[in-house]
Amino acid sequence: MVRALAVAFVVAAGVGTVAPAPGAGPSPSAAIVLVHAGASLAALAPIYAMRRPFGLGIRPRQPYSVEISKDAPAHGLEAVLDLPVGTAGSAAPAITGRMSDDEIRRATLDDLVTAPGVVGVRADGGAHGANDVRVMRDVLQVAHARGAWFLAFRADDSGASAIARELGVPVLVATDDLDATATPDAIAAGVRALIRRARATGMAIGVARLETPAPGVIGALLSEFDRAGVRLVPPSAFLR
């Protein structure tokens, strides 16, 4: 459960930071990660129907977390874990600075293991406060042990990306928060900005939340990706 720093981890061979740059593929490419799945199966029906290779962030310990983690790959989605990472002052249940290093690593591993189809982890700590460096180091140690990569927002200043590089965890950078303002018009503007960024730089990664109007807006604008010559790809396509 985490809200501002986005992180995702997936099995990958390469190590290093990947920022938007030309050459991600034969044409400009974009990835979209839709987060906060787990509470409802019905919310995913329109996502599956789009038949596009989105990333899907799944919250652990939700009613349908395990089922979704198993089903998502069959629908062409990259399942990642929305890991609840926060500080000692977190109001919601989370991996926090109140825990010992062993407790943090065990909780991280347990959340990964109990979602068998998940190939990575995403964490954002906005609602829980700024991420604790010690907490993130423990989380990333588990990610490294599981052969995972890390997705951080472009504006991330928590130090998590530097920790990931130090530990040898590959890093991806999400460039666009598509529903930072969660109105249909603002989300549509964010999606079009993602398309422009992909055309300008060759690569862009956007994050959006399932509980906002974002899924419907993205679905309505899929043809604009096609007309702009921007391929939608899974996040892991940008690893190198």
Tab-separated table of C-alpha atoms in Angstrom:
chain	number	residue	atom	x	y	z
A	1	MET	CA	0.000	0.000	0.000
A	2	VAL	CA	1.982	2.800	-0.808
A	3	ARG	CA	1.258	5.983	-2.641
A	4	ALA	CA	3.975	8.296	-3.946
A	5	LEU	CA	7.240	6.499	-4.591
A	6	ALA	CA	6.519	3.799	-7.156
A	7	VAL	CA	8.646	0.749	-7.195
A	8	ALA	CA	8.398	-2.438	-9.121
A	9	PHE	CA	10.647	-5.459	-9.312
A	10	VAL	CA	10.749	-8.133	-12.023
A	11	VAL	CA	13.200	-10.893	-13.013
A	12	ALA	CA	15.812	-9.391	-15.298
A	13	ALA	CA	19.348	-10.104	-16.415
A	14	GLY	CA	20.666	-6.559	-16.794
A	15	VAL	CA	21.732	-4.234	-13.987
A	16	GLY	CA	21.666	-0.430	-14.010
A	17	THR	CA	19.438	2.590	-14.253
A	18	VAL	CA	17.238	3.001	-17.297
A	19	ALA	CA	16.078	6.553	-17.968
A	20	PRO	CA	13.955	7.540	-20.957
A	21	ALA	CA	16.140	7.423	-24.024
A	22	PRO	CA	15.867	6.688	-27.714
A	23	GLY	CA	16.462	3.177	-28.895
A	24	ALA	CA	14.120	1.226	-26.629
A	25	GLY	CA	12.824	-0.531	-29.729
A	26	PRO	CA	12.242	-0.149	-33.451
A	27	SER	CA	9.608	2.514	-32.735
A	28	PRO	CA	8.828	4.824	-29.796
A	29	SER	CA	7.515	2.799	-26.886
A	30	ALA	CA	5.521	3.433	-23.726
A	31	ALA	CA	4.582	1.304	-20.727
A	32	ILE	CA	1.673	1.845	-18.356
A	33	VAL	CA	1.512	0.334	-14.869
A	34	LEU	CA	-2.003	0.177	-13.396
A	35	VAL	CA	-1.776	-0.148	-9.625
A	36	HIS	CA	-3.842	-1.036	-6.537
A	37	ALA	CA	-5.431	-4.272	-7.770
A	38	GLY	CA	-6.564	-6.915	-5.284
A	39	ALA	CA	-9.879	-5.823	-3.821
A	40	SER	CA	-12.054	-6.618	-6.854
A	41	LEU	CA	-12.077	-8.956	-9.818
A	42	ALA	CA	-14.681	-6.904	-11.675
A	43	ALA	CA	-12.351	-3.911	-11.836
A	44	LEU	CA	-9.939	-5.927	-13.972
A	45	ALA	CA	-12.403	-7.084	-16.644
A	46	PRO	CA	-12.015	-3.908	-18.752
A	47	ILE	CA	-8.225	-4.067	-18.352
A	48	TYR	CA	-8.097	-7.645	-19.611
A	49	ALA	CA	-10.415	-6.727	-22.486
A	50	MET	CA	-7.962	-4.099	-23.778
A	51	ARG	CA	-5.453	-6.859	-24.599
A	52	ARG	CA	-2.464	-4.604	-24.046
A	53	PRO	CA	0.691	-5.555	-22.098
A	54	PHE	CA	0.185	-3.309	-19.073
A	55	GLY	CA	2.003	-3.692	-15.807
A	56	LEU	CA	-0.436	-4.530	-12.991
A	57	GLY	CA	0.337	-3.564	-9.408
A	58	ILE	CA	-1.329	-5.982	-6.949
A	59	ARG	CA	-1.783	-5.162	-3.289
A	60	PRO	CA	-0.902	-8.063	-0.971
A	61	ARG	CA	-3.310	-9.403	1.651
A	62	GLN	CA	-6.392	-8.338	-0.299
A	63	PRO	CA	-9.360	-10.632	-1.019
A	64	TYR	CA	-8.276	-11.453	-4.585
A	65	SER	CA	-4.523	-10.801	-4.481
A	66	VAL	CA	-3.508	-14.422	-5.015
A	67	GLU	CA	-6.092	-15.095	-7.729
A	68	ILE	CA	-5.176	-11.947	-9.650
A	69	SER	CA	-1.464	-12.662	-9.371
A	70	LYS	CA	-2.070	-16.051	-10.984
A	71	ASP	CA	-4.450	-14.803	-13.692
A	72	ALA	CA	-2.768	-11.575	-14.807
A	73	PRO	CA	0.104	-13.166	-16.765
A	74	ALA	CA	-2.390	-15.249	-18.756
A	75	HIS	CA	-3.936	-11.963	-19.890
A	76	GLY	CA	-0.570	-10.605	-21.039
A	77	LEU	CA	-0.004	-8.378	-17.993
A	78	GLU	CA	3.168	-8.113	-15.924
A	79	ALA	CA	2.080	-8.674	-12.327
A	80	VAL	CA	3.999	-6.670	-9.737
A	81	LEU	CA	3.447	-6.349	-6.009
A	82	ASP	CA	2.226	-3.056	-4.506
A	83	LEU	CA	4.339	-3.550	-1.403
A	84	PRO	CA	3.197	-1.524	1.645
A	85	VAL	CA	6.284	0.450	2.609
A	86	GLY	CA	6.115	3.384	5.033
A	87	THR	CA	7.802	5.132	7.925
A	88	ALA	CA	7.451	4.571	11.650
A	89	GLY	CA	4.538	7.010	11.636
A	90	SER	CA	2.463	5.049	9.152
A	91	ALA	CA	-1.241	5.031	9.917
A	92	ALA	CA	-1.979	2.009	7.707
A	93	PRO	CA	-0.536	-1.515	8.067
A	94	ALA	CA	2.807	-1.398	6.336
A	95	ILE	CA	6.437	-2.360	6.411
A	96	THR	CA	7.776	0.451	8.599
A	97	GLY	CA	10.742	1.706	10.539
A	98	ARG	CA	9.180	0.325	13.716
A	99	MET	CA	10.187	-3.144	12.535
A	100	SER	CA	13.585	-4.792	12.907
A	101	ASP	CA	15.651	-5.593	9.819
A	102	ASP	CA	14.727	-9.270	10.083
A	103	GLU	CA	11.022	-8.405	10.381
A	104	ILE	CA	11.175	-6.157	7.330
A	105	ARG	CA	12.906	-8.760	5.214
A	106	ARG	CA	10.513	-11.504	6.352
A	107	ALA	CA	7.431	-9.378	5.664
A	108	THR	CA	8.735	-8.488	2.209
A	109	LEU	CA	9.475	-12.103	1.390
A	110	ASP	CA	6.119	-13.290	2.751
A	111	ASP	CA	4.209	-10.785	0.608
A	112	LEU	CA	6.143	-11.897	-2.467
A	113	VAL	CA	5.752	-15.604	-1.823
A	114	THR	CA	2.018	-15.411	-1.136
A	115	ALA	CA	1.342	-13.884	-4.578
A	116	PRO	CA	2.736	-16.688	-6.744
A	117	GLY	CA	2.196	-15.056	-10.145
A	118	VAL	CA	3.914	-11.807	-9.211
A	119	VAL	CA	7.174	-11.146	-11.014
A	120	GLY	CA	8.089	-7.944	-9.219
A	121	VAL	CA	7.338	-5.374	-6.543
A	122	ARG	CA	6.197	-1.785	-6.544
A	123	ALA	CA	6.226	0.415	-3.447
A	124	ASP	CA	5.191	4.012	-2.899
A	125	GLY	CA	5.113	5.707	0.464
A	126	GLY	CA	3.224	8.962	-0.015
A	127	ALA	CA	0.367	8.225	2.368
A	128	HIS	CA	2.795	6.738	4.870
A	129	GLY	CA	5.377	9.534	4.745
A	130	ALA	CA	8.816	9.572	3.146
A	131	ASN	CA	10.415	6.165	2.793
A	132	ASP	CA	12.887	5.142	5.461
A	133	VAL	CA	16.327	4.423	3.975
A	134	ARG	CA	16.915	1.439	6.286
A	135	VAL	CA	13.511	0.008	5.392
A	136	MET	CA	14.147	0.381	1.675
A	137	ARG	CA	17.570	-1.238	1.959
A	138	ASP	CA	16.031	-4.294	3.612
A	139	VAL	CA	13.234	-4.438	1.015
A	140	LEU	CA	15.693	-4.117	-1.853
A	141	GLN	CA	17.945	-6.808	-0.421
A	142	VAL	CA	15.018	-9.219	-0.722
A	143	ALA	CA	14.312	-7.958	-4.235
A	144	HIS	CA	17.916	-8.565	-5.209
A	145	ALA	CA	17.813	-12.076	-3.795
A	146	ARG	CA	14.716	-12.761	-5.914
A	147	GLY	CA	16.280	-11.376	-9.111
A	148	ALA	CA	14.012	-8.345	-9.314
A	149	TRP	CA	14.109	-4.803	-10.730
A	150	PHE	CA	13.058	-1.516	-9.187
A	151	LEU	CA	10.762	1.171	-10.596
A	152	ALA	CA	11.033	4.666	-9.114
A	153	PHE	CA	9.269	7.872	-10.039
A	154	ARG	CA	11.416	10.405	-11.866
A	155	ALA	CA	11.073	12.897	-8.987
A	156	ASP	CA	12.063	10.304	-6.344
A	157	ASP	CA	14.492	11.769	-3.802
A	158	SER	CA	14.231	9.058	-1.151
A	159	GLY	CA	17.594	7.508	-2.016
A	160	ALA	CA	15.979	4.196	-2.935
A	161	SER	CA	17.331	4.264	-6.491
A	162	ALA	CA	20.881	4.746	-5.236
A	163	ILE	CA	20.423	1.878	-2.778
A	164	ALA	CA	19.100	-0.333	-5.579
A	165	ARG	CA	22.119	0.430	-7.774
A	166	GLU	CA	24.457	-0.238	-4.865
A	167	LEU	CA	22.845	-3.632	-4.327
A	168	GLY	CA	22.895	-4.500	-8.034
A	169	VAL	CA	19.126	-4.200	-8.533
A	170	PRO	CA	18.218	-2.948	-12.047
A	171	VAL	CA	16.357	0.374	-11.972
A	172	LEU	CA	13.568	1.690	-14.189
A	173	VAL	CA	12.236	5.233	-13.908
A	174	ALA	CA	8.521	6.040	-14.255
A	175	THR	CA	8.264	9.371	-16.023
A	176	ASP	CA	4.559	10.211	-15.753
A	177	ASP	CA	1.950	10.072	-12.977
A	178	LEU	CA	-1.075	9.840	-15.239
A	179	ASP	CA	-3.764	10.503	-12.646
A	180	ALA	CA	-2.047	12.869	-10.235
A	181	THR	CA	-5.155	14.962	-10.846
A	182	ALA	CA	-7.861	12.319	-10.998
A	183	THR	CA	-10.360	13.893	-13.381
A	184	PRO	CA	-11.045	12.461	-16.844
A	185	ASP	CA	-9.798	15.585	-18.632
A	186	ALA	CA	-6.598	15.756	-16.577
A	187	ILE	CA	-5.946	12.049	-17.048
A	188	ALA	CA	-6.472	12.364	-20.810
A	189	ALA	CA	-3.959	15.221	-20.837
A	190	GLY	CA	-1.527	13.025	-18.903
A	191	VAL	CA	-1.901	10.140	-21.346
A	192	ARG	CA	-1.303	12.454	-24.303
A	193	ALA	CA	1.774	13.853	-22.548
A	194	LEU	CA	3.031	10.268	-22.158
A	195	ILE	CA	2.606	9.745	-25.906
A	196	ARG	CA	4.479	12.966	-26.675
A	197	ARG	CA	7.296	12.005	-24.325
A	198	ALA	CA	7.628	8.590	-25.939
A	199	ARG	CA	7.791	10.167	-29.387
A	200	ALA	CA	10.372	12.718	-28.240
A	201	THR	CA	12.651	10.414	-26.243
A	202	GLY	CA	11.844	6.927	-27.525
A	203	MET	CA	10.563	5.733	-24.160
A	204	ALA	CA	8.097	6.660	-21.410
A	205	ILE	CA	6.576	4.887	-18.417
A	206	GLY	CA	3.304	6.009	-16.837
A	207	VAL	CA	1.627	4.940	-13.600
A	208	ALA	CA	-2.134	5.147	-12.929
A	209	ARG	CA	-4.494	3.891	-10.249
A	210	LEU	CA	-7.363	1.490	-10.834
A	211	GLU	CA	-9.652	3.377	-8.457
A	212	THR	CA	-9.571	6.567	-10.555
A	213	PRO	CA	-11.163	7.088	-14.003
A	214	ALA	CA	-7.752	6.273	-15.521
A	215	PRO	CA	-8.554	2.780	-16.883
A	216	GLY	CA	-11.540	4.039	-18.856
A	217	VAL	CA	-9.662	7.069	-20.155
A	218	ILE	CA	-6.672	4.966	-21.200
A	219	GLY	CA	-8.954	2.523	-22.982
A	220	ALA	CA	-10.625	5.345	-24.888
A	221	LEU	CA	-7.240	6.713	-25.993
A	222	LEU	CA	-5.554	3.486	-27.120
A	223	SER	CA	-6.085	4.444	-30.752
A	224	GLU	CA	-4.038	7.603	-30.167
A	225	PHE	CA	-1.003	5.468	-29.292
A	226	ASP	CA	-1.495	3.596	-32.553
A	227	ARG	CA	-1.900	6.740	-34.643
A	228	ALA	CA	1.197	8.281	-33.057
A	229	GLY	CA	3.241	5.160	-33.810
A	230	VAL	CA	3.906	4.524	-30.110
A	231	ARG	CA	3.969	0.873	-29.085
A	232	LEU	CA	2.612	-0.122	-25.690
A	233	VAL	CA	5.055	-2.561	-24.127
A	234	PRO	CA	5.468	-4.228	-20.723
A	235	PRO	CA	7.705	-2.298	-18.308
A	236	SER	CA	10.422	-4.944	-18.500
A	237	ALA	CA	10.917	-4.118	-22.200
A	238	PHE	CA	12.971	-1.138	-21.046
A	239	LEU	CA	15.514	-3.146	-19.072
A	240	ARG	CA	18.973	-3.393	-20.551
